Coordinates of C-alpha atoms in Angstrom, one line a residue:
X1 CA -43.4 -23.5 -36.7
X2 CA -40.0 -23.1 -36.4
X3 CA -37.6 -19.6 -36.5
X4 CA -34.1 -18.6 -35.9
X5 CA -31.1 -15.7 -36.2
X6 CA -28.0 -15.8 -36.2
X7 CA -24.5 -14.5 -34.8
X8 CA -21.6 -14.5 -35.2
X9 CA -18.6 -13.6 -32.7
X10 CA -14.9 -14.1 -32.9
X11 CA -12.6 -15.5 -30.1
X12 CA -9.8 -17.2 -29.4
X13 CA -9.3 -20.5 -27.5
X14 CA -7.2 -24.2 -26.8
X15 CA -7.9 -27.3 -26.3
X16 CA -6.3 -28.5 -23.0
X17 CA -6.5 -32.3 -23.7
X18 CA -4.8 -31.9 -27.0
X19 CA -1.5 -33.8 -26.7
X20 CA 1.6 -31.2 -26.6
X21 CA 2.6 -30.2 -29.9
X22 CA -0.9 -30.5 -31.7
X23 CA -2.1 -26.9 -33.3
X24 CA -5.1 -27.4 -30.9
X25 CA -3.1 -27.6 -27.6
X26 CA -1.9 -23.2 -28.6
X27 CA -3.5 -21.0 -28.5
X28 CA -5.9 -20.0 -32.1
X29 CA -8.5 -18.0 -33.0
X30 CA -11.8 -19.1 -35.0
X31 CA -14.9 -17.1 -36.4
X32 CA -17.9 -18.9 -35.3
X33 CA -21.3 -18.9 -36.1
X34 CA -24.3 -19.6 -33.9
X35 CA -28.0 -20.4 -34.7
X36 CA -30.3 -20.1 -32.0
X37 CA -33.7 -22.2 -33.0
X38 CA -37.1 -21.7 -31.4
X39 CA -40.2 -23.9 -32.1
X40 CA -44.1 -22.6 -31.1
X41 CA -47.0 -21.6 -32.7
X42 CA -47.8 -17.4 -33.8
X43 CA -49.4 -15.9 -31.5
X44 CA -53.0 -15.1 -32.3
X45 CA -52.8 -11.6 -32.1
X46 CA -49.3 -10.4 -33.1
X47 CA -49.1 -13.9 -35.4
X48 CA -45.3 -14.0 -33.9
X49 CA -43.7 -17.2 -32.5
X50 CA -41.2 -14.6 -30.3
X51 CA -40.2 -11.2 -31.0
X52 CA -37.2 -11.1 -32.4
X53 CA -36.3 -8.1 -31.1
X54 CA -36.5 -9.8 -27.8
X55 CA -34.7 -12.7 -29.1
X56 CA -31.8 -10.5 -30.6
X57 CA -31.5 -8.7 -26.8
X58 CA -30.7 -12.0 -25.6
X59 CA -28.6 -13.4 -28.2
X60 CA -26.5 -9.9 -27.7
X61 CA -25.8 -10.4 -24.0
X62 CA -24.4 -14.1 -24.9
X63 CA -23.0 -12.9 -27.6
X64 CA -21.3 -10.1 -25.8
X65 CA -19.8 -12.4 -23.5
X66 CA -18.2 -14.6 -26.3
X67 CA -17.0 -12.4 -28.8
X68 CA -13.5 -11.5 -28.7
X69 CA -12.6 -13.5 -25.8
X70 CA -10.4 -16.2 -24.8
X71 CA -12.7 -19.1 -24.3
X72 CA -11.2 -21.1 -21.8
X73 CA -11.2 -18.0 -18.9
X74 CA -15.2 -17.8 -19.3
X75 CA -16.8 -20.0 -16.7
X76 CA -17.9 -23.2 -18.1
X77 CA -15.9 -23.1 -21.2
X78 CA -12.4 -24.0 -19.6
X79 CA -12.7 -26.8 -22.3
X80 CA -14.1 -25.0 -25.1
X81 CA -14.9 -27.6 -27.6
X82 CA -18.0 -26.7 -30.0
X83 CA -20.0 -29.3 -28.0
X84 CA -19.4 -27.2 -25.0
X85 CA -20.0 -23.6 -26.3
X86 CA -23.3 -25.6 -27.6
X87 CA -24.3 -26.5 -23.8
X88 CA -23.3 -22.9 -22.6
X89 CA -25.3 -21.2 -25.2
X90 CA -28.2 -23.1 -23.9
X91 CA -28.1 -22.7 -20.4
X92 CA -27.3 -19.2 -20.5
X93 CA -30.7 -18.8 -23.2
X94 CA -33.3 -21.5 -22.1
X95 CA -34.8 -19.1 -19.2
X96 CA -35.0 -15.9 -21.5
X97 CA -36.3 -17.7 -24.6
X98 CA -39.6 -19.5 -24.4
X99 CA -39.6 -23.0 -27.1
X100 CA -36.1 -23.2 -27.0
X101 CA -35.1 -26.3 -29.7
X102 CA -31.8 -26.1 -30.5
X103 CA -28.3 -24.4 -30.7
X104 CA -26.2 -25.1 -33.5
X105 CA -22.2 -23.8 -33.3
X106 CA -20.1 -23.7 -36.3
X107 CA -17.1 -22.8 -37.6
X108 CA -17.4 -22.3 -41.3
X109 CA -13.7 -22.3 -42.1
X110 CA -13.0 -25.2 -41.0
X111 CA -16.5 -27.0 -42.3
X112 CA -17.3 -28.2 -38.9
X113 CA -20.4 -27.8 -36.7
X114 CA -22.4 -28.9 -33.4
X115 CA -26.1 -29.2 -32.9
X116 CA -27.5 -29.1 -29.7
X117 CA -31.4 -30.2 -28.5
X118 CA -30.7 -29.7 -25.1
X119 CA -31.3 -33.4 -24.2
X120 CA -27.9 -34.1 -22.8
X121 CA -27.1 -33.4 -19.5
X122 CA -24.8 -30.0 -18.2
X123 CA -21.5 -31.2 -18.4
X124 CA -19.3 -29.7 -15.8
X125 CA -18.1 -26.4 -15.7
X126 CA -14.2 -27.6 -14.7
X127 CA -11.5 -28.4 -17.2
X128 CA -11.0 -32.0 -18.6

């Protein structure tokens, strides 16, 4: 069985290998949307896969960190591409949610999302 919530959180970042002069290379500001995806099987006795009560106390503290925020100054995002915010998502969830399966990171205005299983390795915390 799989279930899931959603957040969303606002912030502002750049891209610092976008070449000079490209709208990515200032400063910008996006809404974003995040998914957080857990796969198990409902429990015998409370028939839940987790709490989401418990799940939403962990989203929020991710969350907090993220929303309204410049990206790049929170470590591990000095490169905040949706791939990366992915990975830190994960990492910052995997040992507070049991059956972690994916993160997914989108940006609805501009139609463009990431998913992310976890099978790639940590990339590094330091800009590109």
């Amino acid at each position: 069985m799989r279930i899931y919530k959603d957040f969303l959180f606002e912030a502002a970042h750049y891209l610092p290998s976008a070449p000079i002069g490209h709208p990515n290379s200032r400063v910008h500001g996006h809404s974003f949307r995040a998914r957080v995806v857990i796969d198990g099987q409902p429990d015998a006795k409370s028939g839940l896969v987790f709490h989401f009560d418990d799940l939403t106390a962990a989203i929020e503290e991710a969350r907090d960190a993220l929303d309204h925020r410049l990206l790049n100054e929170i470590e591990g995002l000095e490169a905040p591409t949706l791939e990366r915010i992915s990975i830190w998502l994960w990492n910052r969830l995997q040992n507070r949610v049991p059956g972690l399966a994916e993160i997914q990171v989108s940006r609805d205005s501009c139609n463009e999302g990431c998913i992310y299983r976890g099978d790639a390795p940590t990339l590094p915390h330091a800009a590109e």
